[in-house]
Coordinates of N, CA and C in Angstrom, one line a residue:
X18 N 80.3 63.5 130.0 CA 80.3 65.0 130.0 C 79.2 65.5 129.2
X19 N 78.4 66.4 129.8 CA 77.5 66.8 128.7 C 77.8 67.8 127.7
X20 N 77.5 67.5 126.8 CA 78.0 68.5 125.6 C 77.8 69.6 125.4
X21 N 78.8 70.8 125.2 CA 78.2 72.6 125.1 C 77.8 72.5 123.8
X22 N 76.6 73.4 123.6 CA 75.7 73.5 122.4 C 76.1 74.7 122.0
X23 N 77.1 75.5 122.4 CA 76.6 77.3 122.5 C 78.4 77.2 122.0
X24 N 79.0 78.3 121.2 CA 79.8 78.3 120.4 C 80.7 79.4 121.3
X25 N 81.7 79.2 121.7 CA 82.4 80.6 122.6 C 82.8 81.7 122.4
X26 N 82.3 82.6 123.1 CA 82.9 83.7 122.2 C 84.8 84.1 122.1
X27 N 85.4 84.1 120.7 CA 86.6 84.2 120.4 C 87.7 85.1 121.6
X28 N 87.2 86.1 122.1 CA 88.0 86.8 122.6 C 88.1 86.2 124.0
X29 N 86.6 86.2 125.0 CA 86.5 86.0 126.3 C 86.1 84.7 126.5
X30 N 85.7 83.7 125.6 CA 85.5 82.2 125.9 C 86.8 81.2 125.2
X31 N 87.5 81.9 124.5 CA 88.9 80.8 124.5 C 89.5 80.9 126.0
X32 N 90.6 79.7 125.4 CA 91.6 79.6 126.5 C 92.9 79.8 125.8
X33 N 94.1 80.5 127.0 CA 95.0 80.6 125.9 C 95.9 79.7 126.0
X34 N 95.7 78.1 126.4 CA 96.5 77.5 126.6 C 96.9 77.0 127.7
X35 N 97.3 75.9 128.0 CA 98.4 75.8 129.0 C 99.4 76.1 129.4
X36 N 100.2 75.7 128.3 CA 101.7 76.7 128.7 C 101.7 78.2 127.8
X37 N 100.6 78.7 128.0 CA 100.8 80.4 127.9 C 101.7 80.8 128.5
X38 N 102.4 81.9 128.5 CA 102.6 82.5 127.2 C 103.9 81.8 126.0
X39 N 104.6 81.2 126.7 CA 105.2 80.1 125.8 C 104.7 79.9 124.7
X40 N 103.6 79.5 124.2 CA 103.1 78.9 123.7 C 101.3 79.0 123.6
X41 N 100.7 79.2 122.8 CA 99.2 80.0 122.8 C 98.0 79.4 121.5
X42 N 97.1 79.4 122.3 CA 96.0 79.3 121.0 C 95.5 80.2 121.2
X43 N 95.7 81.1 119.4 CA 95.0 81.8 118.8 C 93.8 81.9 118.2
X44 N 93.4 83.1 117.7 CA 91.8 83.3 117.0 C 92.4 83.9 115.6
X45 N 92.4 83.5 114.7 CA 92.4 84.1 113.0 C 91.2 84.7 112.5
X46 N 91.5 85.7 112.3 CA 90.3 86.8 111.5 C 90.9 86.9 109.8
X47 N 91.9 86.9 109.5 CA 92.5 87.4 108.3 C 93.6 86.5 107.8
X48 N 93.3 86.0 106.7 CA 94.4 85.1 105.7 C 95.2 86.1 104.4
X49 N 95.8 85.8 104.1 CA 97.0 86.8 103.1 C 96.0 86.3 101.3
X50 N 94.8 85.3 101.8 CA 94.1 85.7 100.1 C 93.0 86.2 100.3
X51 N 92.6 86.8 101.4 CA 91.5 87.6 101.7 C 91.8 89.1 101.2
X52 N 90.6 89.6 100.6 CA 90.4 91.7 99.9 C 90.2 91.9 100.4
X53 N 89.5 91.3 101.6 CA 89.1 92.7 102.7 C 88.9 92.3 103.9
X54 N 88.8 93.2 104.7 CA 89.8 93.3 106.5 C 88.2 92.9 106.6
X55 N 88.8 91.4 107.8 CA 87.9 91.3 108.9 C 88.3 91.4 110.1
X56 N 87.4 91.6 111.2 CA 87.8 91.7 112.4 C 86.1 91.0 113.1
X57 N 86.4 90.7 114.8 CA 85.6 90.3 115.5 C 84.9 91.4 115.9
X58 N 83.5 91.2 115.6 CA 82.9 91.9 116.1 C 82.6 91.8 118.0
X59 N 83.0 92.8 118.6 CA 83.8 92.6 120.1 C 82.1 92.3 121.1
X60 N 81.0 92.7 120.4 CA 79.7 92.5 121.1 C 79.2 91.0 121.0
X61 N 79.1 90.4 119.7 CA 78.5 89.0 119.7 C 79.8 88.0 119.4
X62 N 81.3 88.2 119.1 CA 81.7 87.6 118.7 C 81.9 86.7 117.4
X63 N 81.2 87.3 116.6 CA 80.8 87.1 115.3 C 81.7 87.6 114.5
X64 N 82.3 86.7 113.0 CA 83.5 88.1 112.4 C 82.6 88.9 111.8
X65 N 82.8 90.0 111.2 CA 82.4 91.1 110.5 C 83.0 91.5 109.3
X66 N 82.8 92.2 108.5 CA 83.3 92.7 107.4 C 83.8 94.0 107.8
X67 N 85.4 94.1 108.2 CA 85.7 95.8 108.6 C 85.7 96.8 107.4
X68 N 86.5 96.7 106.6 CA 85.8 97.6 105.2 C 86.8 96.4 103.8
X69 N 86.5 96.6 102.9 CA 87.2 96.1 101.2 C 88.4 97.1 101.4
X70 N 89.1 95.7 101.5 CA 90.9 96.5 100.7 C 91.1 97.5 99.6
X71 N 90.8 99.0 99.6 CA 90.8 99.7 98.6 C 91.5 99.2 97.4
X72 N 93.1 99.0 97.9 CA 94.4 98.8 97.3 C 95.0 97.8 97.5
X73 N 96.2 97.6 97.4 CA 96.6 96.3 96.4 C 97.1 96.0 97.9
X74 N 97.0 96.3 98.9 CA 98.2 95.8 100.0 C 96.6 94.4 100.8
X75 N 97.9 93.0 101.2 CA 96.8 92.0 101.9 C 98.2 91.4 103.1
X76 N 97.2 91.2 104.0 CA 98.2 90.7 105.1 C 99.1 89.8 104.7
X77 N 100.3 90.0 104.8 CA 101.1 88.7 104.3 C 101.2 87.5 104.7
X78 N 100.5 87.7 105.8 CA 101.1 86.4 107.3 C 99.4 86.3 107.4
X79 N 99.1 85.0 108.5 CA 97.7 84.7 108.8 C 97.7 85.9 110.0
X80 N 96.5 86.5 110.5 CA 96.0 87.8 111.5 C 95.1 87.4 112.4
X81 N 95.4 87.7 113.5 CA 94.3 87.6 114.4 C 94.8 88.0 115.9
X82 N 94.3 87.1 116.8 CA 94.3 88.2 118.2 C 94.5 87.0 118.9
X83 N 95.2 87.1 120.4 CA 95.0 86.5 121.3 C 93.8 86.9 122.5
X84 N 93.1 85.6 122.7 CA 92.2 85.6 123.3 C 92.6 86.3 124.8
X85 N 91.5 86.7 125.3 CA 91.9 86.9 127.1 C 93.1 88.1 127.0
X86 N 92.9 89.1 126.2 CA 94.3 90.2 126.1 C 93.5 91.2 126.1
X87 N 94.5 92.3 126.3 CA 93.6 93.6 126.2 C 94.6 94.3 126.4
X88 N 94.8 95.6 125.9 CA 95.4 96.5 125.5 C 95.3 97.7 126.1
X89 N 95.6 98.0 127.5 CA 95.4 98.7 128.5 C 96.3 99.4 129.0
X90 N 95.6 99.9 130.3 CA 97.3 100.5 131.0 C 98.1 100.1 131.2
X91 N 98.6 98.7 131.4 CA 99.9 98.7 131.7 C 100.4 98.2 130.6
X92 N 100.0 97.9 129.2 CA 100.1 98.0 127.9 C 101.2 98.9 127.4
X93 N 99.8 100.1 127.5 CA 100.6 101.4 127.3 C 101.4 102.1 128.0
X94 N 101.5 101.6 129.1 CA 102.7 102.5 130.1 C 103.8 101.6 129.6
X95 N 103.6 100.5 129.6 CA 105.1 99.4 129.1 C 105.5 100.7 127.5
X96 N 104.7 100.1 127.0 CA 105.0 100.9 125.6 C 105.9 102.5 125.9
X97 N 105.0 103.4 127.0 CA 105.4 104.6 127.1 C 107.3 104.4 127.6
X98 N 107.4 103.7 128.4 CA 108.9 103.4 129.2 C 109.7 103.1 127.7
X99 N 109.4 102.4 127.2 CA 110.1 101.9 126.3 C 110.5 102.6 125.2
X100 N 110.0 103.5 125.1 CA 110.2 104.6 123.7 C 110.1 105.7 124.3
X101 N 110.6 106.0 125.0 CA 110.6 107.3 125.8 C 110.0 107.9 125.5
X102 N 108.4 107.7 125.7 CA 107.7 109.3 125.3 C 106.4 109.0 126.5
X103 N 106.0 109.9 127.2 CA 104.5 110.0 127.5 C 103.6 110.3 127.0
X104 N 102.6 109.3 127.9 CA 101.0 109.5 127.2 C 101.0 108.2 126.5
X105 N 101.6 107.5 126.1 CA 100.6 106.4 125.2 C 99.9 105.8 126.2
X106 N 98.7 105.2 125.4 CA 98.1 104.5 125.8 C 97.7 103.2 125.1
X107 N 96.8 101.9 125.8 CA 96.4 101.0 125.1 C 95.9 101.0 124.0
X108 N 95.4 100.7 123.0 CA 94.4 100.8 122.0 C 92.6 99.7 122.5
X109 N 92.8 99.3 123.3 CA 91.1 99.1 124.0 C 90.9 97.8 123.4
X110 N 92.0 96.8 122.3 CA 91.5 95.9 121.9 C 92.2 94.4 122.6
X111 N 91.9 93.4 122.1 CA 93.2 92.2 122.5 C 94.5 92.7 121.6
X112 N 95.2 92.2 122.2 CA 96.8 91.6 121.2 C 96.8 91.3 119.8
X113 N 97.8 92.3 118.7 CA 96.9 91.0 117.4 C 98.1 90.5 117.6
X114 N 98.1 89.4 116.9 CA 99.6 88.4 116.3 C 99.3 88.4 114.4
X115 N 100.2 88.3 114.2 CA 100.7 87.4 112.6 C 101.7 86.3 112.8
X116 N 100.9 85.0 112.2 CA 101.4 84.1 112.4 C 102.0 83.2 111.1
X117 N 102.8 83.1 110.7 CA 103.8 82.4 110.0 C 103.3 81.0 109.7
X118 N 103.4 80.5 108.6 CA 102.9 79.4 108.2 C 103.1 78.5 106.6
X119 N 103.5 77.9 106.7 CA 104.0 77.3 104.9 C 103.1 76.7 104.2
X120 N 101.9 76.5 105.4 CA 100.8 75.8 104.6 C 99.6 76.4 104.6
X121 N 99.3 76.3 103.2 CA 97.9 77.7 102.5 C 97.0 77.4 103.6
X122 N 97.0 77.9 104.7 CA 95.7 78.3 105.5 C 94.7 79.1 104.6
X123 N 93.5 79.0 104.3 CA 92.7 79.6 103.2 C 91.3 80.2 103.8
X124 N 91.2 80.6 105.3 CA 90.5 81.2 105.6 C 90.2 81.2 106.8
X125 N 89.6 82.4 107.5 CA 90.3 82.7 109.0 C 89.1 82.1 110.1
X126 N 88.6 82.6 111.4 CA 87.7 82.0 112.1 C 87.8 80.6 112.3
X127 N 89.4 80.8 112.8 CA 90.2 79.6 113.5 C 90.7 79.8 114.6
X128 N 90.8 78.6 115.2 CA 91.7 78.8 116.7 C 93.2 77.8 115.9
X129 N 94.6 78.5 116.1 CA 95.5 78.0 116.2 C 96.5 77.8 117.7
X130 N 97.1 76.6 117.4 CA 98.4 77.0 118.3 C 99.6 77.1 118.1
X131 N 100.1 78.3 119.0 CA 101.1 79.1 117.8 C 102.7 79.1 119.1
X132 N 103.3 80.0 118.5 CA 104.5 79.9 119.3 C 105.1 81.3 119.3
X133 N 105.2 82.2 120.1 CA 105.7 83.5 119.9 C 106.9 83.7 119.7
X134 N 108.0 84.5 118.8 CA 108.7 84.4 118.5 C 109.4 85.9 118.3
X135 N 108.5 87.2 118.8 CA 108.9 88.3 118.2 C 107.8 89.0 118.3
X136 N 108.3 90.1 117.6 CA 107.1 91.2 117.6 C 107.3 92.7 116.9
X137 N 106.6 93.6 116.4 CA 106.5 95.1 115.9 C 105.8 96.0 117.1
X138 N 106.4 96.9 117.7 CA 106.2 97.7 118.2 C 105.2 98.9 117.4
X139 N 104.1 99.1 117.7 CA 102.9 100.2 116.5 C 102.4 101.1 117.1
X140 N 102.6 102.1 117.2 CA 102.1 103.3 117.5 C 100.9 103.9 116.6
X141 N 99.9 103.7 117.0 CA 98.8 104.4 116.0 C 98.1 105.5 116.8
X142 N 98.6 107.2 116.3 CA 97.8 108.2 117.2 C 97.8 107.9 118.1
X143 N 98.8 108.0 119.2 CA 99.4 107.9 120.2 C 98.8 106.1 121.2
X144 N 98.3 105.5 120.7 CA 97.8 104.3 121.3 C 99.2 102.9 120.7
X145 N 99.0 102.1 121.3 CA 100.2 101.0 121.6 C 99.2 99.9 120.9
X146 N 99.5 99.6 119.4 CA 99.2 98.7 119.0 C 100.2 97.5 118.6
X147 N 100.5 96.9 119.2 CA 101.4 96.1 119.3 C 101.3 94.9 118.0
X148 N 102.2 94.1 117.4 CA 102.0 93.0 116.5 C 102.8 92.2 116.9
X149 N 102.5 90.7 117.5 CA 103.2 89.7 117.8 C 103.4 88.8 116.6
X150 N 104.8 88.5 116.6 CA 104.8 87.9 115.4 C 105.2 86.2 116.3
X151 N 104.3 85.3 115.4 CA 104.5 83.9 116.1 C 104.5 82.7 115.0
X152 N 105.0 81.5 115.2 CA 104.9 80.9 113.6 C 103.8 80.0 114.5
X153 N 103.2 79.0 113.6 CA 102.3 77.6 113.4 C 103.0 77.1 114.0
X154 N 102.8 76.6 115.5 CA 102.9 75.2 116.0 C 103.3 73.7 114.9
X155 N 104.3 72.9 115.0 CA 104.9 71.7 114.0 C 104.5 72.2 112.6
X156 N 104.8 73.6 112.4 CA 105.2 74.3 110.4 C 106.5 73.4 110.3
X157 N 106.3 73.0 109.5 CA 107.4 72.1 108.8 C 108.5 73.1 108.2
X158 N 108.2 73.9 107.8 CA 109.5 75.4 107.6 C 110.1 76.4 109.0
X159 N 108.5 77.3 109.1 CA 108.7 78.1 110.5 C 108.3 77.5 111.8
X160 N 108.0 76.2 112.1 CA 107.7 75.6 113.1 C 109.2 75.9 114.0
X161 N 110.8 75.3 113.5 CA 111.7 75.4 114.2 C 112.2 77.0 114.5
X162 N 111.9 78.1 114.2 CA 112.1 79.1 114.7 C 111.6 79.6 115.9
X163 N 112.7 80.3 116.6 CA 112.7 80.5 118.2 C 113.0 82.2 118.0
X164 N 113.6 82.4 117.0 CA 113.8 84.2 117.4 C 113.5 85.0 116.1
X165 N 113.0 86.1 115.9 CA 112.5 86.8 114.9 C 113.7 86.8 114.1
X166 N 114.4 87.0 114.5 CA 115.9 87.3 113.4 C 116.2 86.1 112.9
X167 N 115.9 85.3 113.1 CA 115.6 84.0 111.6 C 114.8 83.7 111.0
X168 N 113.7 84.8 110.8 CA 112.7 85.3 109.9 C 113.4 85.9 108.6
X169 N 113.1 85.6 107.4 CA 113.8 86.0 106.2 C 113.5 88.0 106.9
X170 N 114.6 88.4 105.7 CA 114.2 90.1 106.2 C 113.0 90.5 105.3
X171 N 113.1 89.7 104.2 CA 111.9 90.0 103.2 C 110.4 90.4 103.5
X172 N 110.5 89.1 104.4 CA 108.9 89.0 105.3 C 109.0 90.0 106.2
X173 N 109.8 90.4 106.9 CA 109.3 91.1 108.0 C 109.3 92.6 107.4
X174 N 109.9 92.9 106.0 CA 109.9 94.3 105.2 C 108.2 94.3 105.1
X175 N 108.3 93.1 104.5 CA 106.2 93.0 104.2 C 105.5 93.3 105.2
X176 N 106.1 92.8 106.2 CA 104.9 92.8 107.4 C 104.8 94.5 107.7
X177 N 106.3 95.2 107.7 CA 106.4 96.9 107.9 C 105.2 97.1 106.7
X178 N 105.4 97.2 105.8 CA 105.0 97.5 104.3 C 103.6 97.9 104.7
X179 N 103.1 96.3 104.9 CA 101.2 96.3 105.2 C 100.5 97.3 106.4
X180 N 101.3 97.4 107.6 CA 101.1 98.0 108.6 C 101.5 99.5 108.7
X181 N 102.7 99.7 107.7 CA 102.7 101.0 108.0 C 101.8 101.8 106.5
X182 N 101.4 100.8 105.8 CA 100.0 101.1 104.2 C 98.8 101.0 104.7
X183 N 98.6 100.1 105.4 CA 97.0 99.6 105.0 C 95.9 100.5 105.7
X184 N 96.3 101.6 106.5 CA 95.1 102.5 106.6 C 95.1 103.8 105.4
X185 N 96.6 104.3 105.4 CA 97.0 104.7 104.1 C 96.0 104.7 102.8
X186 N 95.5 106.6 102.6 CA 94.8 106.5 101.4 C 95.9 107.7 100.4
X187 N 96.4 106.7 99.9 CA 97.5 107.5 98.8 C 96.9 108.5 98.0
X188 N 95.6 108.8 98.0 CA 95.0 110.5 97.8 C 95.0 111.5 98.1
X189 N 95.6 110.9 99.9 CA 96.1 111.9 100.9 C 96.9 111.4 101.6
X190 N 97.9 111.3 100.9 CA 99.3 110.9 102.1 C 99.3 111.1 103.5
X191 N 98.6 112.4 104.0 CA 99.0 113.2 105.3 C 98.0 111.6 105.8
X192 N 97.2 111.4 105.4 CA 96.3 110.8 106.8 C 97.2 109.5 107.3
X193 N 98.4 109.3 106.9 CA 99.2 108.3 107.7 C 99.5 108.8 108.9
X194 N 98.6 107.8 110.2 CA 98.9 107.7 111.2 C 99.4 106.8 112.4
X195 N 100.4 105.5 111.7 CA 100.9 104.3 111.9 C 102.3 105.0 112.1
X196 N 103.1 104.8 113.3 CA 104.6 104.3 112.8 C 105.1 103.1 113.6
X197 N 105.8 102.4 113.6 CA 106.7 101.1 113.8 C 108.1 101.8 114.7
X198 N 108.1 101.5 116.0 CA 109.6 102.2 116.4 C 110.8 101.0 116.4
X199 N 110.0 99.8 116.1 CA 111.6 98.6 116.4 C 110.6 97.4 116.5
X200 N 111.7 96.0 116.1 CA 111.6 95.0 115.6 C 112.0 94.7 117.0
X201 N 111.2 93.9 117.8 CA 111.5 93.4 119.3 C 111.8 91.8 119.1
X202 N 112.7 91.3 120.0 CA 112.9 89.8 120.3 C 111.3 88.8 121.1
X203 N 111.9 87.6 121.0 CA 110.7 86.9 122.0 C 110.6 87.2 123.3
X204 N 111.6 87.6 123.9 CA 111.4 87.7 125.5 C 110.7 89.8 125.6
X205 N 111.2 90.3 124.8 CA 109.9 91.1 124.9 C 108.8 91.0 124.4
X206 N 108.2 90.2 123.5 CA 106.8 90.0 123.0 C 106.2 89.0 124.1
X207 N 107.0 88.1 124.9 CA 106.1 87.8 126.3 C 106.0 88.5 127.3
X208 N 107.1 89.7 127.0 CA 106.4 90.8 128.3 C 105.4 91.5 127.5
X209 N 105.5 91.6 126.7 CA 103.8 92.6 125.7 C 102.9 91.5 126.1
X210 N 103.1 90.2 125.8 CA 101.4 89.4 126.5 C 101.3 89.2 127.7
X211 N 102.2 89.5 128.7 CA 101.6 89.2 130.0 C 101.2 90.7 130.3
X212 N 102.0 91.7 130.0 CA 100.9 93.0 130.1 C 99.2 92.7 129.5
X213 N 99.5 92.5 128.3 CA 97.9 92.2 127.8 C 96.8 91.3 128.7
X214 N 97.7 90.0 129.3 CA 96.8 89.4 130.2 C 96.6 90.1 131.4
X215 N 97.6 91.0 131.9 CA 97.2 91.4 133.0 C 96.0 92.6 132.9
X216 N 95.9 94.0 131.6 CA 94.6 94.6 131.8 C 93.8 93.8 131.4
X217 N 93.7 92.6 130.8 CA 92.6 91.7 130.9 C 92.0 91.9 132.0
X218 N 92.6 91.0 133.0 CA 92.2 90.6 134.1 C 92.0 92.0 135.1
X219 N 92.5 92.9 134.9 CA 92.1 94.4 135.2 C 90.8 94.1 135.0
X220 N 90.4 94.6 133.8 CA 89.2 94.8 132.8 C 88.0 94.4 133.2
X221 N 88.7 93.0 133.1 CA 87.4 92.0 132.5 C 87.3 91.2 133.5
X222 N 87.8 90.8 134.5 CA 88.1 89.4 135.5 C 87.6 90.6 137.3
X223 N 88.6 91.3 137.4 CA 88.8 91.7 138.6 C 87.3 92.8 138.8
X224 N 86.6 92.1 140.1 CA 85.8 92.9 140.2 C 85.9 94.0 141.1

C-alpha cells in the first residue's frame, strides 16, 4: 500500500470508527493541565491558541470534538423539541465530547477511542451546544461505565462548574451566556450524534 505523506485534517479526514456511534474515535484539543483553551482551527486543521485561561477554572476531563459532526439543523431542532422552546439553533461547529480517563493524558492533538456514555445539554445564546460525556476505551477505572449516573456526582458538578464559568468574566457577571437544561443518559447522547452526523452529511457530504 503506498503510504499517505499528508496528515488529515481532524474534523473532515478522521473516521469515526466502525461501530459508531457505539463507540468512536475522537480528536483532543484540551487536557485538564492545560491554561489555555485550544481549539481546531476549522480552515487548515491546525490547533490554535483560542485565548489564556484568565482564571483559575481548566477542563476537568480531556476536550475535544467528534470528527464528521456538525451542529446544524436537525441539531438544533432536536434541541428545540426537547426543551420546549423555539428557535434554537446549531452552533455551526462538530460535537464536543469530555472524555473520562484515570490516566494523566498530558496533552491534546490526539485521536482517541472512546465510548459514549451521556451527555450535558448547553444552550449558548440561543444555539445547541451540546457536551458528550464518554470515558477512554479499556480505562481501567471509567472504562467499565455504561451510564452517566455512575459517574461520581462530584465530576459531573465540575464539568457544570467549567461550562457554565469558563466564558464568565466575574468583572461583569451579566455577560454569562451559557445555561445547562439537564444531565441526559447514553441513549440520548447517541441521538445528539447521529443528529450531528446527519447535518454533517447535509453540510459537507450531500451535494
Amino acid at each position: 500500500m503506498k503510504p499517505n505523506y499528508y496528515v488529515a485534517h481532524p474534523w473532515h479526514g478522521l473516521e469515526l470508527g466502525p461501530k459508531a456511534p457505539d463507540e468512536l474515535d475522537v480528536f483532543i484539543e484540551l487536557t485538564p493541565q492545560d491554561t489555555v483553551k485550544y481549539e481546531i482551527d476549522k480552515a487548515s486543521g491546525f490547533i490554535r491558541v483560542d485565548r489564556p485561561q484568565k482564571y483559575s477554572n481548566r477542563s476537568p476531563t480531556l476536550y475535544g470534538f467528534i470528527p464528521r459532526t456538525y451542529s446544524g439543523e436537525a441539531s438544533g431542532k432536536h434541541c428545540s423539541e426537547v426543551v420546549g422552546r423555539a428557535g434554537i439553533v446549531g452552533d455551526g461547529d462538530p460535537i464536543d465530547i469530555c472524555v473520562l480517563s484515570v490516566n494523566p493524558i498530558t496533552h491534546g492533538n490526539m485521536i482517541l477511542t472512546v465510548i459514549p456514555i451521556g451527555g450535558l445539554r448547553m444552550i449558548d445564546k440561543g444555539e445547541a451546544d451540546d457536551k458528550i460525556v464518554a470515558v477512554l476505551k479499556g480505562d481501567e477505572v471509567f472504562g467499565q461505565i455504561k451510564e452517566i449516573s455512575e459517574v461520581p456526582k462530584a465530576l459531573i458538578n465540575k464539568l457544570h462548574h467549567y461550562f457554565l464559568t469558563y466564558k464568565l468574566d466575574p468583572n461583569s457577571p451579566s455577560t454569562g451566556t451559557v445555561e445547562i437544561t439537564e444531565v441526559y443518559d447514553r441513549a440520548e447522547a447517541i441521538k445528539v450524534i447521529q443528529f450531528g452526523i446527519e447535518d454533517y452529511i447535509k453540510k459537507f457530504v450531500t451535494v
